[in-house]
Short mmCIF file of C-alpha atoms in Angstrom, two decimals:
data_model
loop_
_atom_site.label_atom_id
_atom_site.label_comp_id
_atom_site.label_asym_id
_atom_site.label_seq_id
_atom_site.Cartn_x
_atom_site.Cartn_y
_atom_site.Cartn_z
CA MET A 1 -29.95 -2.86 2.05
CA LEU A 2 -26.72 -1.90 3.57
CA PHE A 3 -26.30 1.38 1.52
CA ASP A 4 -29.92 1.96 0.82
CA ALA A 5 -30.20 4.99 2.87
CA LEU A 6 -26.85 6.52 1.48
CA GLU A 7 -28.04 5.65 -2.19
CA LYS A 8 -31.27 7.85 -1.59
CA HIS A 9 -29.41 10.71 -0.17
CA HIS A 10 -26.80 10.43 -2.82
CA ASP A 11 -29.76 10.53 -5.69
CA THR A 12 -31.06 13.79 -4.37
CA VAL A 13 -27.35 15.61 -4.32
CA ARG A 14 -25.68 13.57 -7.41
CA ASP A 15 -25.86 16.67 -9.87
CA ARG A 16 -24.94 19.56 -7.66
CA ARG A 17 -21.77 21.19 -7.78
CA PHE A 18 -19.68 20.49 -4.61
CA GLU A 19 -17.56 23.51 -4.98
CA THR A 20 -20.50 25.45 -3.80
CA LEU A 21 -20.33 23.63 -0.44
CA LEU A 22 -16.96 24.99 0.53
CA ASP A 23 -18.22 28.10 2.30
CA GLY A 24 -15.66 29.38 5.07
CA THR A 25 -16.09 26.60 7.34
CA ARG A 26 -16.23 23.55 5.41
CA ALA A 27 -12.49 23.23 4.79
CA GLU A 28 -12.13 22.85 8.57
CA ALA A 29 -15.28 20.86 9.19
CA PHE A 30 -14.51 18.07 6.59
CA SER A 31 -10.93 17.56 7.69
CA ALA A 32 -9.24 15.56 10.29
CA THR A 33 -5.81 15.59 11.88
CA ALA A 34 -3.61 13.08 13.88
CA GLY A 35 -0.31 14.46 14.89
CA ASP A 36 0.98 16.29 12.12
CA LEU A 37 -1.04 14.73 9.38
CA ARG A 38 -3.91 16.57 7.77
CA LEU A 39 -6.66 14.60 5.97
CA ASP A 40 -8.77 17.03 3.75
CA TYR A 41 -11.92 15.58 2.38
CA ALA A 42 -13.73 18.88 1.54
CA LYS A 43 -13.45 18.54 -2.30
CA THR A 44 -16.01 15.52 -2.22
CA ASN A 45 -19.72 15.58 -2.51
CA ILE A 46 -19.92 14.47 1.39
CA ASP A 47 -22.45 16.84 3.17
CA PRO A 48 -23.02 16.76 6.89
CA THR A 49 -26.21 14.57 6.32
CA GLY A 50 -24.13 11.95 4.14
CA ARG A 51 -21.51 11.86 6.62
CA GLU A 52 -23.75 11.16 9.45
CA GLN A 53 -25.12 8.43 7.60
CA LEU A 54 -22.05 6.92 6.90
CA ILE A 55 -21.10 7.20 10.38
CA GLU A 56 -24.35 5.44 11.49
CA LEU A 57 -23.73 2.60 9.18
CA LEU A 58 -20.31 2.14 10.69
CA ASN A 59 -21.60 2.08 14.01
CA ALA A 60 -24.74 -0.26 13.26
CA THR A 61 -21.66 -2.92 12.13
CA GLY A 62 -20.26 -3.06 15.73
CA PHE A 63 -17.22 -1.43 14.67
CA VAL A 64 -15.97 -0.49 18.29
CA ALA A 65 -16.25 -4.04 19.46
CA LYS A 66 -14.56 -5.27 16.33
CA ARG A 67 -11.82 -2.96 16.47
CA GLU A 68 -11.13 -3.75 19.98
CA ALA A 69 -11.00 -7.64 19.04
CA MET A 70 -8.46 -6.78 16.59
CA PHE A 71 -5.94 -5.04 18.84
CA THR A 72 -6.58 -7.67 21.75
CA GLY A 73 -5.63 -10.61 19.72
CA GLU A 74 -9.23 -12.23 18.92
CA PRO A 75 -9.10 -14.59 15.87
CA ILE A 76 -11.15 -11.91 13.36
CA ASN A 77 -9.38 -13.91 10.56
CA GLU A 78 -12.44 -16.31 11.07
CA THR A 79 -11.62 -18.33 7.80
CA GLU A 80 -8.10 -19.27 9.24
CA ASN A 81 -9.10 -18.89 12.87
CA ARG A 82 -6.08 -16.73 13.45
CA ALA A 83 -5.58 -13.22 15.41
CA VAL A 84 -4.57 -10.05 13.41
CA LEU A 85 -1.90 -8.50 14.93
CA HIS A 86 0.32 -6.55 12.98
CA THR A 87 -0.19 -3.47 15.64
CA ALA A 88 1.70 -5.83 17.97
CA LEU A 89 4.85 -5.35 15.91
CA ARG A 90 4.89 -1.62 16.62
CA ASN A 91 3.87 -1.98 20.09
CA LEU A 92 7.10 -0.69 21.52
CA ASP A 93 5.80 0.03 25.02
CA GLY A 94 5.06 -3.58 25.29
CA ASP A 95 1.80 -3.59 26.70
CA PRO A 96 0.27 -7.12 26.99
CA VAL A 97 -1.24 -8.59 23.99
CA VAL A 98 -2.77 -12.17 24.68
CA VAL A 99 -3.50 -14.84 22.00
CA ASP A 100 -4.31 -18.18 23.05
CA GLY A 101 -3.80 -17.31 26.60
CA ALA A 102 -0.25 -15.89 26.52
CA ASP A 103 1.28 -12.61 26.06
CA VAL A 104 2.93 -12.30 22.65
CA MET A 105 4.85 -9.22 23.49
CA PRO A 106 8.05 -10.59 25.08
CA GLU A 107 8.73 -12.63 21.96
CA VAL A 108 7.74 -9.88 19.62
CA LEU A 109 10.28 -7.44 21.48
CA GLY A 110 12.59 -10.03 21.93
CA THR A 111 12.71 -10.48 18.14
CA LEU A 112 13.09 -6.74 17.63
CA ASN A 113 16.10 -6.85 19.71
CA GLU A 114 17.93 -9.46 17.79
CA MET A 115 17.12 -7.70 14.44
CA ARG A 116 18.43 -4.50 16.03
CA HIS A 117 22.02 -6.36 16.84
CA PHE A 118 22.10 -8.09 13.61
CA ALA A 119 21.45 -4.78 11.83
CA LYS A 120 24.14 -2.90 13.56
CA ALA A 121 26.49 -5.86 13.17
CA VAL A 122 25.94 -5.61 9.44
CA ARG A 123 26.26 -1.65 9.09
CA GLU A 124 29.16 -1.60 11.50
CA GLY A 125 31.21 -4.67 10.13
CA THR A 126 31.08 -6.88 12.91
CA TYR A 127 29.27 -9.12 10.83
CA GLN A 128 31.10 -9.50 7.66
CA GLY A 129 31.21 -11.14 4.24
CA GLN A 130 33.98 -13.57 3.12
CA GLY A 131 35.44 -10.68 1.05
CA GLY A 132 35.00 -8.12 3.85
CA LYS A 133 32.39 -5.48 5.04
CA ILE A 134 28.83 -6.28 3.49
CA THR A 135 28.35 -3.61 0.73
CA ASP A 136 25.19 -4.97 -0.66
CA VAL A 137 21.95 -6.56 0.81
CA VAL A 138 19.65 -8.69 -1.69
CA ASN A 139 15.98 -9.30 -0.30
CA ILE A 140 14.33 -12.14 -1.98
CA GLY A 141 10.55 -12.44 -1.37
CA ILE A 142 7.40 -11.82 -3.24
CA GLY A 143 4.06 -10.31 -2.36
CA GLY A 144 4.24 -8.95 1.11
CA SER A 145 7.55 -9.98 1.71
CA ASP A 146 9.19 -7.76 -1.33
CA LEU A 147 6.50 -4.86 -1.63
CA GLY A 148 6.36 -3.15 1.68
CA PRO A 149 10.31 -3.49 2.34
CA ALA A 150 11.05 -2.35 -1.18
CA MET A 151 8.59 0.70 -1.01
CA SER A 152 9.93 1.43 2.54
CA VAL A 153 13.64 1.67 1.58
CA LYS A 154 12.79 3.84 -1.43
CA ALA A 155 10.40 6.11 0.84
CA LEU A 156 13.17 6.50 3.39
CA ALA A 157 16.11 6.91 0.83
CA PRO A 158 17.20 10.15 2.67
CA TYR A 159 18.02 8.25 5.63
CA HIS A 160 19.63 5.45 3.94
CA ASP A 161 22.88 5.27 5.28
CA GLY A 162 23.85 1.42 5.32
CA PRO A 163 24.43 -1.00 2.43
CA ARG A 164 22.92 -0.87 -0.79
CA CYS A 165 19.72 -2.54 -0.81
CA HIS A 166 18.47 -4.49 -3.58
CA PHE A 167 14.93 -6.49 -4.02
CA VAL A 168 14.29 -9.59 -6.07
CA SER A 169 10.63 -10.71 -6.43
CA ASN A 170 9.94 -12.03 -9.96
CA VAL A 171 10.51 -15.79 -10.56
CA ASP A 172 11.73 -14.29 -14.01
CA PRO A 173 15.50 -14.92 -14.37
CA ALA A 174 15.84 -11.24 -15.91
CA ASP A 175 14.88 -9.71 -12.40
CA ILE A 176 17.66 -11.78 -10.05
CA ALA A 177 20.20 -11.99 -13.07
CA ALA A 178 20.02 -7.93 -13.06
CA VAL A 179 20.48 -7.37 -9.35
CA LEU A 180 23.46 -10.22 -9.11
CA ARG A 181 25.21 -8.32 -11.82
CA SER A 182 25.65 -5.51 -9.90
CA CYS A 183 27.00 -7.07 -6.76
CA ASP A 184 30.09 -8.58 -5.34
CA PRO A 185 29.21 -12.36 -3.84
CA ALA A 186 32.10 -11.81 -1.36
CA THR A 187 30.03 -8.88 0.06
CA THR A 188 26.81 -9.35 -0.26
CA LEU A 189 23.96 -10.22 2.41
CA VAL A 190 20.91 -12.40 1.09
CA ILE A 191 17.92 -12.07 3.24
CA VAL A 192 15.40 -14.83 2.20
CA ALA A 193 11.89 -13.79 3.35
CA SER A 194 9.34 -16.90 3.48
CA LYS A 195 7.70 -17.67 6.64
CA THR A 196 7.35 -21.48 5.56
CA PHE A 197 10.32 -21.45 3.36
CA THR A 198 8.50 -23.00 0.60
CA THR A 199 7.45 -20.20 -1.39
CA ILE A 200 8.21 -21.49 -5.18
CA GLU A 201 9.17 -18.12 -6.63
CA THR A 202 11.31 -17.00 -3.46
CA MET A 203 12.98 -20.50 -3.09
CA THR A 204 13.78 -20.66 -7.01
CA ASN A 205 15.54 -17.15 -6.65
CA ALA A 206 17.12 -17.86 -3.39
CA ARG A 207 18.85 -21.21 -4.80
CA THR A 208 19.96 -19.09 -7.90
CA ALA A 209 21.48 -16.59 -5.49
CA LYS A 210 23.28 -19.28 -3.51
CA ALA A 211 24.70 -21.18 -6.69
CA TRP A 212 25.71 -17.55 -7.56
CA MET A 213 27.63 -16.97 -4.39
CA ALA A 214 29.26 -20.44 -4.17
CA GLU A 215 31.19 -19.71 -7.18
CA VAL A 216 33.14 -17.17 -5.36
CA VAL A 217 32.90 -17.96 -1.45
CA ALA A 218 33.55 -21.32 0.25
CA ASP A 219 30.22 -21.20 2.43
CA PRO A 220 27.57 -19.47 0.84
CA GLY A 221 25.23 -20.28 3.66
CA ALA A 222 27.18 -18.00 6.07
CA GLN A 223 26.17 -14.75 3.86
CA PHE A 224 22.31 -15.52 4.08
CA ALA A 225 19.85 -14.74 6.59
CA ALA A 226 16.13 -15.85 6.65
CA LEU A 227 12.79 -14.38 7.60
CA SER A 228 10.78 -17.52 8.30
CA THR A 229 9.65 -19.97 10.85
CA ALA A 230 10.76 -23.00 9.29
CA GLU A 231 14.23 -23.44 10.98
CA ASP A 232 14.41 -27.19 9.93
CA LYS A 233 14.27 -25.67 6.26
CA THR A 234 16.49 -22.66 7.08
CA ALA A 235 19.02 -24.82 8.45
CA ALA A 236 19.05 -27.45 5.75
CA PHE A 237 19.94 -24.22 3.62
CA GLY A 238 22.86 -23.87 5.72
CA ILE A 239 21.70 -20.73 7.35
CA ALA A 240 22.64 -20.51 11.00
CA PRO A 241 19.95 -19.99 13.83
CA GLN A 242 21.25 -16.51 14.86
CA ARG A 243 20.36 -15.24 11.18
CA VAL A 244 16.91 -16.62 11.11
CA PHE A 245 14.27 -14.33 12.35
CA GLY A 246 10.57 -15.73 12.72
CA PHE A 247 6.97 -14.27 13.19
CA SER A 248 3.69 -15.82 13.87
CA ASP A 249 0.96 -16.56 11.61
CA TRP A 250 -1.22 -13.61 13.39
CA VAL A 251 1.05 -11.36 11.07
CA GLY A 252 -0.10 -11.48 7.21
CA GLY A 253 2.24 -11.14 4.51
CA ARG A 254 1.19 -7.84 3.33
CA TYR A 255 1.22 -6.41 6.98
CA SER A 256 4.57 -7.68 8.31
CA MET A 257 7.03 -5.30 7.21
CA TRP A 258 7.07 -3.96 11.02
CA GLY A 259 8.76 -7.11 12.09
CA PRO A 260 11.58 -9.42 10.50
CA ILE A 261 10.27 -8.64 6.90
CA GLY A 262 11.48 -4.80 7.56
CA LEU A 263 15.12 -6.17 8.29
CA SER A 264 16.54 -4.82 5.18
CA MET A 265 15.03 -1.37 5.69
CA MET A 266 16.40 -1.63 9.15
CA ILE A 267 19.96 -2.32 7.92
CA ALA A 268 19.62 0.30 5.34
CA ILE A 269 18.29 3.36 7.73
CA GLY A 270 19.56 1.81 11.20
CA PRO A 271 17.63 0.60 14.16
CA ASP A 272 16.79 4.23 15.60
CA ALA A 273 15.08 5.37 12.33
CA PHE A 274 13.34 1.63 12.24
CA ASP A 275 12.14 2.34 15.80
CA ALA A 276 10.79 5.82 14.66
CA PHE A 277 9.11 4.22 11.83
CA LEU A 278 7.58 1.96 14.50
CA ARG A 279 6.87 4.78 16.67
CA GLY A 280 4.77 6.33 13.89
CA GLY A 281 2.70 3.39 13.27
CA GLN A 282 1.93 3.13 17.02
CA ALA A 283 0.85 6.68 17.13
CA MET A 284 -1.46 5.99 14.46
CA ASP A 285 -2.81 3.09 16.23
CA GLN A 286 -3.43 4.85 19.45
CA HIS A 287 -5.14 7.86 17.37
CA PHE A 288 -7.47 4.95 15.45
CA ARG A 289 -8.27 3.34 18.65
CA ALA A 290 -9.41 6.55 20.61
CA ALA A 291 -10.53 9.11 18.34
CA GLU A 292 -14.16 9.90 17.52
CA PRO A 293 -15.31 8.82 13.89
CA VAL A 294 -15.79 12.23 12.77
CA GLU A 295 -11.91 13.07 14.13
CA ASN A 296 -10.34 9.50 13.32
CA LEU A 297 -8.40 9.59 9.93
CA PRO A 298 -8.63 5.76 9.00
CA VAL A 299 -12.43 6.00 9.86
CA MET A 300 -12.85 8.92 7.62
CA LEU A 301 -10.53 8.08 4.63
CA ALA A 302 -12.36 4.48 4.76
CA LEU A 303 -15.91 6.20 4.69
CA VAL A 304 -14.82 8.58 1.95
CA GLY A 305 -13.67 5.41 0.10
CA LEU A 306 -17.01 3.60 0.40
CA TRP A 307 -19.33 6.60 -0.47
CA HIS A 308 -17.29 6.81 -3.53
CA ASN A 309 -17.20 2.93 -4.41
CA GLN A 310 -20.37 1.58 -3.02
CA VAL A 311 -22.51 4.47 -2.88
CA CYS A 312 -21.40 6.44 -6.23
CA GLY A 313 -20.38 3.73 -8.08
CA TYR A 314 -16.90 4.56 -8.82
CA ALA A 315 -14.79 1.46 -9.64
CA THR A 316 -11.29 2.93 -9.13
CA ARG A 317 -9.08 4.71 -6.78
CA ALA A 318 -6.09 6.58 -7.82
CA VAL A 319 -3.47 7.11 -5.32
CA LEU A 320 -1.10 10.00 -6.39
CA PRO A 321 1.92 11.10 -4.05
CA TYR A 322 3.55 14.19 -4.79
CA ASP A 323 6.61 12.76 -3.15
CA ASN A 324 8.82 10.77 -5.36
CA ASN A 325 9.84 8.91 -2.46
CA LEU A 326 6.54 7.38 -2.39
CA SER A 327 6.85 6.05 -5.96
CA ARG A 328 6.27 2.55 -4.71
CA LEU A 329 3.16 3.56 -2.53
CA PRO A 330 0.45 2.89 -5.27
CA ALA A 331 1.90 -0.69 -6.02
CA TYR A 332 2.29 -1.24 -2.27
CA LEU A 333 -1.74 -0.25 -1.68
CA GLN A 334 -2.48 -2.37 -4.55
CA GLN A 335 -1.74 -5.48 -2.48
CA LEU A 336 -2.91 -3.99 0.88
CA GLU A 337 -6.34 -2.90 -0.33
CA MET A 338 -6.94 -5.13 -3.46
CA GLU A 339 -5.77 -8.53 -1.76
CA SER A 340 -7.28 -7.70 1.43
CA ASN A 341 -10.83 -6.41 0.33
CA GLY A 342 -11.15 -8.08 -3.24
CA LYS A 343 -13.60 -10.58 -1.89
CA GLY A 344 -17.01 -11.90 -3.15
CA VAL A 345 -18.30 -13.45 -0.24
CA SER A 346 -19.37 -12.13 3.11
CA MET A 347 -18.15 -13.71 6.54
CA ASP A 348 -20.97 -15.83 6.40
CA GLY A 349 -20.21 -17.30 2.94
CA ALA A 350 -23.01 -15.76 1.25
CA ASP A 351 -22.48 -13.73 -1.83
CA LEU A 352 -22.09 -10.13 -1.44
CA PRO A 353 -24.82 -7.92 -2.68
CA PHE A 354 -22.53 -4.85 -3.79
CA HIS A 355 -19.02 -4.63 -4.85
CA SER A 356 -16.46 -4.90 -2.68
CA GLY A 357 -12.94 -3.06 -2.91
CA PRO A 358 -12.03 -0.74 -5.87
CA VAL A 359 -9.39 -1.24 -8.20
CA VAL A 360 -6.35 0.73 -6.89
CA TRP A 361 -3.63 2.41 -8.79
CA GLY A 362 -1.31 5.29 -9.66
CA GLU A 363 1.90 7.15 -10.17
CA PRO A 364 3.88 9.80 -8.37
CA GLY A 365 3.36 13.55 -8.74
CA THR A 366 3.61 15.21 -11.88
CA ASN A 367 4.82 12.15 -14.19
CA GLY A 368 1.03 11.11 -14.03
CA GLN A 369 0.12 14.52 -15.17
CA HIS A 370 2.04 14.02 -18.36
CA ALA A 371 0.53 10.26 -18.50
CA PHE A 372 -3.02 9.49 -17.66
CA TYR A 373 -4.67 12.88 -15.74
CA GLN A 374 -6.25 13.28 -19.15
CA LEU A 375 -8.35 10.38 -18.53
CA ILE A 376 -9.06 11.54 -14.78
CA HIS A 377 -9.63 15.00 -15.87
CA GLN A 378 -12.05 14.56 -19.55
CA GLY A 379 -12.67 10.76 -19.43
CA THR A 380 -16.04 9.48 -19.11
CA ARG A 381 -15.54 7.75 -15.93
CA VAL A 382 -15.22 9.64 -12.59
CA ILE A 383 -11.77 8.76 -10.94
CA PRO A 384 -11.75 9.57 -7.02
CA CYS A 385 -8.08 10.73 -6.36
CA GLU A 386 -6.18 10.69 -3.41
CA PHE A 387 -3.38 13.06 -3.19
CA LEU A 388 -0.22 12.92 -0.83
CA VAL A 389 2.12 16.02 -0.30
CA ALA A 390 4.64 17.45 1.83
CA ALA A 391 5.27 20.87 2.98
CA ARG A 392 8.82 20.39 2.89
CA GLY A 393 11.30 17.83 0.86
CA HIS A 394 14.91 16.72 2.06
CA GLU A 395 16.90 18.75 -0.66
CA GLU A 396 16.85 22.13 1.16
CA ALA A 397 18.98 23.75 -1.86
CA LEU A 398 16.09 22.99 -4.42
CA HIS A 399 13.16 24.05 -2.14
CA HIS A 400 11.79 26.41 -4.70
CA GLN A 401 11.48 23.27 -7.04
CA HIS A 402 9.39 21.57 -4.10
CA GLN A 403 7.49 24.70 -4.07
CA LEU A 404 6.50 24.01 -7.89
CA LEU A 405 5.86 20.52 -6.68
CA VAL A 406 3.34 21.61 -4.03
CA ALA A 407 1.73 24.05 -6.31
CA ASN A 408 1.11 21.28 -9.12
CA CYS A 409 -0.51 19.00 -6.53
CA LEU A 410 -2.93 21.56 -5.11
CA ALA A 411 -3.66 22.81 -8.66
CA GLN A 412 -4.79 19.38 -9.52
CA SER A 413 -7.28 18.84 -6.95
CA GLU A 414 -8.65 22.23 -7.53
CA ALA A 415 -8.98 21.56 -11.50
CA LEU A 416 -10.99 18.38 -10.72
CA MET A 417 -13.32 20.01 -8.49
CA ARG A 418 -13.69 23.34 -10.67
CA GLY A 419 -13.33 22.42 -14.16
CA ARG A 420 -13.99 24.69 -16.98
CA ASP A 421 -17.34 25.36 -18.52
CA LEU A 422 -17.93 26.13 -22.00
CA ASP A 423 -18.25 29.95 -21.79
CA GLU A 424 -14.75 30.05 -20.14
CA ALA A 425 -13.48 27.44 -22.95
CA ARG A 426 -14.70 29.88 -25.71
CA SER A 427 -13.09 32.60 -24.03
CA LYS A 428 -9.57 30.71 -24.51
CA VAL A 429 -9.81 30.47 -27.91
CA ALA A 430 -12.01 33.44 -29.41
CA ASP A 431 -9.40 35.39 -30.52
CA LYS A 432 -8.35 32.47 -32.92
CA PHE A 433 -11.53 31.08 -34.04
CA ASP A 434 -15.25 32.00 -34.72
CA GLY A 435 -18.49 30.39 -35.65
CA ALA A 436 -18.87 26.85 -35.68
CA GLU A 437 -15.10 26.12 -35.42
CA LEU A 438 -14.95 28.31 -32.36
CA GLU A 439 -17.85 25.98 -30.96
CA ARG A 440 -16.06 22.75 -31.64
CA GLN A 441 -12.81 23.93 -30.34
CA ALA A 442 -14.12 25.13 -27.33
CA ARG A 443 -16.00 21.73 -26.61
CA HIS A 444 -12.50 20.17 -26.65
CA ARG A 445 -11.34 22.53 -23.71
CA VAL A 446 -14.34 21.88 -21.42
CA PHE A 447 -13.97 20.25 -18.23
CA THR A 448 -16.76 19.01 -16.43
CA GLY A 449 -15.19 19.20 -13.06
CA ASN A 450 -17.27 17.93 -10.16
CA ARG A 451 -14.37 15.13 -9.56
CA PRO A 452 -13.81 14.33 -5.98
CA SER A 453 -10.25 14.05 -4.34
CA VAL A 454 -8.90 13.88 -0.92
CA THR A 455 -5.46 15.11 0.21
CA LEU A 456 -3.24 13.68 2.63
CA ALA A 457 -0.58 16.46 3.95
CA TYR A 458 2.19 16.33 6.20
CA PRO A 459 5.24 18.24 7.08
CA GLN A 460 8.00 16.22 6.17
CA LEU A 461 8.32 12.14 5.03
CA THR A 462 10.34 10.92 8.03
CA PRO A 463 10.30 7.67 9.29
CA PHE A 464 7.74 8.66 12.10
CA VAL A 465 5.45 10.02 9.54
CA PHE A 466 5.97 7.16 6.84
CA GLY A 467 4.94 5.07 9.86
CA GLN A 468 1.85 7.36 10.23
CA ILE A 469 0.74 6.99 6.70
CA ILE A 470 1.23 3.19 6.37
CA ALA A 471 -0.68 2.31 9.47
CA LEU A 472 -3.44 4.82 8.15
CA TYR A 473 -4.03 3.02 5.09
CA GLU A 474 -3.73 -0.35 7.26
CA HIS A 475 -6.63 0.60 9.17
CA ARG A 476 -8.55 2.01 6.45
CA VAL A 477 -8.58 -1.37 5.00
CA PHE A 478 -9.95 -2.93 8.43
CA VAL A 479 -12.80 -0.17 8.49
CA GLU A 480 -13.83 -1.03 5.06
CA GLY A 481 -13.75 -4.74 5.57
CA VAL A 482 -15.79 -4.22 8.68
CA VAL A 483 -18.31 -2.25 6.76
CA LEU A 484 -18.59 -4.51 3.77
CA GLY A 485 -18.92 -7.72 6.27
CA ILE A 486 -16.05 -9.39 4.57
CA ASN A 487 -12.70 -10.94 5.79
CA SER A 488 -9.93 -8.51 5.21
CA TYR A 489 -7.09 -10.89 6.22
CA ASP A 490 -7.35 -14.12 4.02
CA GLN A 491 -6.31 -14.27 0.69
CA TRP A 492 -7.99 -17.15 -0.92
CA GLY A 493 -7.83 -15.72 -4.44
CA VAL A 494 -4.14 -16.46 -4.82
CA GLU A 495 -4.13 -20.19 -4.37
CA LEU A 496 -5.72 -21.70 -7.33
CA GLY A 497 -3.46 -20.23 -10.05
CA LYS A 498 -0.24 -21.36 -7.58
CA GLU A 499 -1.76 -24.78 -7.67
CA LEU A 500 -2.52 -25.05 -11.32
CA ALA A 501 1.34 -23.60 -11.85
CA THR A 502 2.92 -26.41 -9.83
CA ALA A 503 0.78 -28.81 -11.95
CA LEU A 504 1.65 -27.42 -15.22
CA GLN A 505 5.37 -27.11 -14.71
CA PRO A 506 6.18 -30.83 -15.73
CA VAL A 507 3.99 -30.03 -18.82
CA VAL A 508 5.81 -27.14 -19.93
CA GLU A 509 9.07 -28.94 -19.19
CA GLY A 510 7.71 -31.76 -21.58
CA THR A 511 7.90 -34.51 -19.04
CA GLN A 512 4.32 -34.88 -18.88
CA SER A 513 1.48 -34.66 -21.48
CA ALA A 514 -1.01 -31.73 -22.03
CA ASP A 515 -3.83 -34.26 -22.47
CA GLY A 516 -6.58 -33.08 -20.34
CA LYS A 517 -5.64 -29.49 -20.56
CA ASP A 518 -8.10 -27.04 -22.33
CA GLY A 519 -7.59 -26.46 -26.01
CA SER A 520 -6.33 -23.07 -25.23
CA THR A 521 -3.69 -23.94 -22.93
CA ALA A 522 -2.39 -27.02 -24.69
CA ALA A 523 -2.22 -24.96 -27.89
CA LEU A 524 -0.30 -22.43 -25.83
CA VAL A 525 2.32 -24.92 -24.09
CA GLY A 526 2.96 -26.14 -27.77
CA PHE A 527 3.80 -22.92 -29.20
CA LEU A 528 6.05 -22.09 -26.51
CA GLN A 529 7.78 -25.51 -26.50
CA LYS A 530 8.13 -25.17 -30.48
CA HIS A 531 9.91 -21.69 -29.51
CA GLY A 532 12.25 -23.19 -26.87
CA VAL A 533 10.51 -22.93 -23.83
#
């Protein structure tokens, strides 16, 4: 079995205190750097033997050849016979990338240049709404067409000097109603992000936005742009070709914000800052492609994740950015990792003999400390944690406050590792209790410790660094998928519910009978219809 040797090794070391591994050399030996990023995984139970076995496992999968196959445009998404080339979107140097015998880079760079021109026109006012200069941009999309750009605009808020940006994804009318109430239709640009221009949630919201705009302006289509390849459908919607930005099927939704899906971000922060974001991603690509495994950030982040999930059996992973501008990163990574590696069969269609990706979740900074850290520290399940922290924030006048934030981050990882034993717990309350009550009170204050964490540290969250971080996590997904032997780039699991929703809509509307539906679904439809659905 794939993980047998690692599981055998883990059995011999599972009970040791990995704090004892932290001698004078471990912090450097169990860290890796790429540019200004430092990944510290010294606070885990991985030792040199375990790391060597993890790297041997990786090499045995043919990882190097598979990595090259991704970068060179081979169809590694085998179930859909597609290349996986989000890396081409940030290949600013234009080195040839061939798909089906043709270099895709001229088209990629051409589209990027069109985006730059349009973003500049919106920002400078040479493209205007029917009531004047664009003041608001509403991005309508869902999944990768929403999570990436919404997270990115928040992450790069210190660089946001363009129109206000809003994001609508949920088909729940409350979502779009709340956004549109805050905008003036005469000075709002609406971006509809749907490759096929048929995504039900997105197109429902797009039609609502168009009707809203039509109440005020004569030509609502003139204030729409589309991120789509369906030019016939965008034209029928009233969107001129010069405001339609397409991308190929070798860009998956959750990997797409490097191209046209990132248009809202480019409008917010400007083309130059967007290029810096792309350069950061490209720098991580180059590092991932060239660095040896022990020095390779995506490789080591992935191998640590595999050690915790597949070897140690820890089923979840907490992502904890001590950087409020990264508050949407955990939600973004939920899709990136769980949609990519939440699979139950291997490439050959056989059932996986082990668990695939973990549950990914989290919240930013000290907020989490006052919410779920209780479970992380004293709960019965071990939850590996991933901390992210910058040396500097963007509020220089409040640097003392940022230092407190950093202290909290480092203290949490230390506390998870070190814990507090019963003797120390007794000493904390010995002046208040004695006898049996002292023992009872002390037990409540024991922290088992020995709970693993990694920390990703960086100087400051600039567009370049942000690009490095996102590309790091993308490549981590690739590495884990290669080791697990699964296709990280399809998402068939989202299809069934969408199909059933389409079939259920006329039942909910009352134009079709619920006959043939299971008793539970039919009863719920009846209840909701009774109360006005």
